[in-house]
Coordinates of C-alpha atoms in Angstrom, one line a residue:
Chain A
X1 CA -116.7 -66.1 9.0
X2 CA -118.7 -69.4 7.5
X3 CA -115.8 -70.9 6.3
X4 CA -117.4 -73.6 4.2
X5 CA -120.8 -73.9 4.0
X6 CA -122.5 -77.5 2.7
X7 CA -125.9 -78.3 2.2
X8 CA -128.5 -79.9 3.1
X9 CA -126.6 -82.0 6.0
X10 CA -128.7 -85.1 5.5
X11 CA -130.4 -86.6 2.4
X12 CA -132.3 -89.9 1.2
X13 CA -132.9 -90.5 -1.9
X14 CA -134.4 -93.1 -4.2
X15 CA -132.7 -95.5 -7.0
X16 CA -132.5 -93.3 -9.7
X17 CA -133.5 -89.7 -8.6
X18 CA -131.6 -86.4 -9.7
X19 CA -130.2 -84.3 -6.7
X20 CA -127.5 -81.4 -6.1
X21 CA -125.2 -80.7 -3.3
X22 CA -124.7 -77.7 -1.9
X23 CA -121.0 -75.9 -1.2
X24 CA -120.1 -72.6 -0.9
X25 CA -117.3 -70.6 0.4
X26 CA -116.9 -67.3 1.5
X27 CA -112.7 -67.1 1.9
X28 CA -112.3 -66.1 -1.9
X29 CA -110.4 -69.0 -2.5
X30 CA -109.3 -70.3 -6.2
X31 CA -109.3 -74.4 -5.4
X32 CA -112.5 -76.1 -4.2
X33 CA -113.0 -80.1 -4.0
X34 CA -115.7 -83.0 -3.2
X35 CA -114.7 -86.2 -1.7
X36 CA -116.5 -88.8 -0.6
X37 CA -115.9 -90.9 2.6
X38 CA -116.5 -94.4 3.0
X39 CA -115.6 -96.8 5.6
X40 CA -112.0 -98.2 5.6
X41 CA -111.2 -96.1 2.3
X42 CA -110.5 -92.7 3.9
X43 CA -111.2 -90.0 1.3
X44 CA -111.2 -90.1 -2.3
X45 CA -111.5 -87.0 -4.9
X46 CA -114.7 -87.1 -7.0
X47 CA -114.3 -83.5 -9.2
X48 CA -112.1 -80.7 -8.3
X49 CA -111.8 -76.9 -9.6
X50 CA -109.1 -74.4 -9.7
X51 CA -111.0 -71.8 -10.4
X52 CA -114.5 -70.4 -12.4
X53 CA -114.8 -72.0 -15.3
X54 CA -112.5 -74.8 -14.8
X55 CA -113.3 -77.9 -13.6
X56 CA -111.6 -81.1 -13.7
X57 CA -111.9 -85.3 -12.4
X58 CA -110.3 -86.3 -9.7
X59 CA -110.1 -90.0 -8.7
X60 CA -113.7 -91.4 -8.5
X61 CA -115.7 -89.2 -11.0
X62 CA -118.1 -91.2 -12.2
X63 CA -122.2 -90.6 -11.8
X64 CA -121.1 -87.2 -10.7
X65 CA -121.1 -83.8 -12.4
X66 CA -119.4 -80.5 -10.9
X67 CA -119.4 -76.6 -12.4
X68 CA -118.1 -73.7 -11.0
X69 CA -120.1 -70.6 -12.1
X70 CA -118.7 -68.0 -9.7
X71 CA -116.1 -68.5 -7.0
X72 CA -118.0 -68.9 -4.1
X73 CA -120.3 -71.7 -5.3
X74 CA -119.2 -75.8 -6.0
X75 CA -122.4 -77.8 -6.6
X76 CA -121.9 -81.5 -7.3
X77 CA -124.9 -82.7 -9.1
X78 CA -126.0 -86.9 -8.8
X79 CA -128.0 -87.3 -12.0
X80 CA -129.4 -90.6 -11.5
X81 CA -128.6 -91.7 -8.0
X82 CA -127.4 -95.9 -7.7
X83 CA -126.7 -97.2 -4.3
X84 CA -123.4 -97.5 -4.5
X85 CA -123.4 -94.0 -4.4
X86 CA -124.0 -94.2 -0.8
X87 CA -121.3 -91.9 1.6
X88 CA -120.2 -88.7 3.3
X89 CA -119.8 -86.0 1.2
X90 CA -117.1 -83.3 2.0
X91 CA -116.5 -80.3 0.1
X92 CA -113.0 -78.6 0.8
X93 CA -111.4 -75.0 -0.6
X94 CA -108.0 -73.8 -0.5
X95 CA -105.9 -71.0 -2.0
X96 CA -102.6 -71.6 -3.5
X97 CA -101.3 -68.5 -1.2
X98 CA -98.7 -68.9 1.4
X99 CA -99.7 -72.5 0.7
X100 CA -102.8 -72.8 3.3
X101 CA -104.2 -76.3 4.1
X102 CA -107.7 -77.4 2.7
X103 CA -110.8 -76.2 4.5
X104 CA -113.3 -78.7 4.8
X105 CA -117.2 -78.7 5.2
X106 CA -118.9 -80.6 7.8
X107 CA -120.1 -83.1 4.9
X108 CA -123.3 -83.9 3.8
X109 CA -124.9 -87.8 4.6
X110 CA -126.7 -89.2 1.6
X111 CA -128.2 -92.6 1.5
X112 CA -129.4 -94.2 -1.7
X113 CA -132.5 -96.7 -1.4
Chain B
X1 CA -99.2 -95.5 -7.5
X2 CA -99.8 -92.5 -5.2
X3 CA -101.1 -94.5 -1.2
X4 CA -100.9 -93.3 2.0
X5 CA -101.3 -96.2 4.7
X6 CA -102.4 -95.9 8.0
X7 CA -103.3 -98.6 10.7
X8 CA -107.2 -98.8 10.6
X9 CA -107.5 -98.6 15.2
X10 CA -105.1 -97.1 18.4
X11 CA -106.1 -98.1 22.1
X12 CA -104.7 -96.0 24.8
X13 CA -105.3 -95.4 28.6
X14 CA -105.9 -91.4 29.5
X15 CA -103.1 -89.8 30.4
X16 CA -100.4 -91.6 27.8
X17 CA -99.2 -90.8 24.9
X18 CA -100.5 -91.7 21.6
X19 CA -98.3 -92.4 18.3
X20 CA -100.4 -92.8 15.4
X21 CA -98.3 -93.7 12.3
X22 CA -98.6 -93.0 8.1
X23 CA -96.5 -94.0 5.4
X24 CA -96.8 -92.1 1.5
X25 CA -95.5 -93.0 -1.9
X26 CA -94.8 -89.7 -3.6
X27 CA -91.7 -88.3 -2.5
X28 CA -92.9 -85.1 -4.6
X29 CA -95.2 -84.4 -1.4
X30 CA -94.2 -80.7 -0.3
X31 CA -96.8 -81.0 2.5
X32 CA -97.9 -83.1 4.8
X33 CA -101.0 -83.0 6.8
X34 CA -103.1 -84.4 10.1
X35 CA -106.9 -84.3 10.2
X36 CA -109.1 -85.0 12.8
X37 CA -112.6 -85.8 12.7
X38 CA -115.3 -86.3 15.4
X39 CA -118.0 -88.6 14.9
X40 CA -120.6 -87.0 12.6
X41 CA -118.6 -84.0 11.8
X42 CA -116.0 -82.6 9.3
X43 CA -112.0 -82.7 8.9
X44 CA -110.2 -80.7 11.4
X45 CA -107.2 -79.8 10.4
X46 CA -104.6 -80.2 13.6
X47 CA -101.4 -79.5 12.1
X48 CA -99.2 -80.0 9.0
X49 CA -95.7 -80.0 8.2
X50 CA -93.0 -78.5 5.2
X51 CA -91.3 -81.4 3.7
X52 CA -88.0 -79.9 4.5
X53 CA -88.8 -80.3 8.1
X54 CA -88.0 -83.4 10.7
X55 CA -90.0 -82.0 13.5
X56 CA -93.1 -79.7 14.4
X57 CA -94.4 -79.5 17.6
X58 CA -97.7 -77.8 18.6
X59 CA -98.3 -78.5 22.3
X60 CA -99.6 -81.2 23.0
X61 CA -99.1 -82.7 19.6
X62 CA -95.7 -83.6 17.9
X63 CA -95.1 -84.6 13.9
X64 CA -92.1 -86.2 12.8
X65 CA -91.3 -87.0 9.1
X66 CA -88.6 -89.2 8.0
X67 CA -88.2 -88.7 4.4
X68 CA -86.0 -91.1 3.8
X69 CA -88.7 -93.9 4.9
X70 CA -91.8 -91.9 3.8
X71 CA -92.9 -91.9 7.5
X72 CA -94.7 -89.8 9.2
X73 CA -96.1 -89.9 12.8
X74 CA -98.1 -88.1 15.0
X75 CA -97.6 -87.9 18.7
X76 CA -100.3 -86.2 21.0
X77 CA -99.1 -86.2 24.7
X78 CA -100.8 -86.7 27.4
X79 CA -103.7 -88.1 25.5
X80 CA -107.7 -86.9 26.9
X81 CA -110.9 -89.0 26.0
X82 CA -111.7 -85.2 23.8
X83 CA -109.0 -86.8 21.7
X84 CA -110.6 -90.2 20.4
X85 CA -111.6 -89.5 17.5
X86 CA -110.3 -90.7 13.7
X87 CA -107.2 -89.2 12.7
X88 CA -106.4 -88.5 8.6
X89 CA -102.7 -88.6 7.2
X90 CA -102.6 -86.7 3.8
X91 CA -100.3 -85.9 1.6
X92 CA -100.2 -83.0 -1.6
X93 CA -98.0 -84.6 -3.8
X94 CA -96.2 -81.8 -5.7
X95 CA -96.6 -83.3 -9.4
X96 CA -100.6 -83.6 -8.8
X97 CA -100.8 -79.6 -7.6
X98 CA -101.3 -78.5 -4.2
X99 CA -104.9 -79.0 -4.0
X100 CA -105.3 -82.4 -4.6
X101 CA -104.8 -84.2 -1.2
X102 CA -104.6 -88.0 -1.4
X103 CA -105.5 -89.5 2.0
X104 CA -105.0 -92.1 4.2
X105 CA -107.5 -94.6 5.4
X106 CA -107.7 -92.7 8.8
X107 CA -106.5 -94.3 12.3
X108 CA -109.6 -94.2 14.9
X109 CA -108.4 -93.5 18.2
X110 CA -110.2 -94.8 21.6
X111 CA -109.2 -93.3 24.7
X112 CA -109.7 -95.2 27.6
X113 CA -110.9 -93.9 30.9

């Protein structure tokens, strides 16, 4: 059982350059999330979705876009990547039955240049 | 506003106990959780407890909630250098719906040999 899957692991990009990360889940379950992690801020909410077709901000949404196509799949798209925009990236799920924690990914590392 | 505070470093000696503390805001918070993560990978989760609860132990690890406060600790007996690691307080603040976590800075724990 993958659990949650996130891709690639590492990334560089340049000022300015498109890119999508990867997160997919194979538990069937309705909630998926991205976060980002940065030193001495813990983890903040970037987009979140309670199920296909629904998508909605969370607490640091900007430069980032989210869909949510089937209910496996969560990309979250970087359209024009700033350095600022420089973190960890962790995708979570979670079902809403029996009230089950959050599953996270092991992140993705992405440096902006 | 919805915070959840934790202190940013915890020293111990192998062998002793560790107490790593949180405090929340939103007394709407149905569940409480503890992550851990090891350097360069995801969020564990180690445990989490009902908000109706005081007390959850888990062998070597023991929560206790004081609603009244907002506190929240987390006790790991008999502390092993596997443990250091940094430790994430979260809370799922009822009014915001069960899947979006607001987190706490994270504690990092050292073990010492």
């Amino acid at each position: 059982n993958a659990g949650v899957t996130q891709t690639p692991k590492f990334q560089v990009l340049k000022t300015g350059q498109s890119m999508t990360l990867q997160c997919a889940q194979d538990m069937n379950h309705e909630y998926m999330s991205w976060y980002r992690q940065d030193p001495g801020m813990g983890l903040r909410l970037i987009h979140y979705s309670v199920g296909a077709g629904i998508t909605d901000q969370g607490e640091v949404p900007n430069g980032y876009n989210v869909s949510r196509s089937t209910t496996e799949d969560f990309p979250l798209r970087l359209l024009s990547a700033a350095p600022s925009q420089t973190s960890v990236y962790f995708c979570a799920s979670s079902t809403d039955r029996d009230n089950q924690p959050q599953h996270f990914g092991d992140g993705t590392r992405l440096s902006i240049l | 506003g919805e915070d959840v505070e934790q202190s940013l470093f915890l020293s111990v000696r192998e062998g002793d106990s560790s107490v790593i503390n949180c405090t929340y805001t939103d007394s709407s918070s149905t569940y409480l959780y503890w992550y851990k993560q090891e350097p360069g990978a995801g969020l564990q989760l180690l445990t989490y407890i009902f908000s109706n609860m005081d007390m959850k132990q888990d062998q070597r690890l023991t929560v206790l909630l004081n609603k009244k406060d907002k506190h929240l600790s987390l006790r790991i007996a008999d502390t092993q250098t596997g443990d250091s690691a940094i430790y994430f307080c979260a809370e799922s603040p009822l009014t915001s719906g069960t899947y979006k976590y607001i987190f706490g800075t994270g504690t990092r724990l050292k073990v010492l040999a």
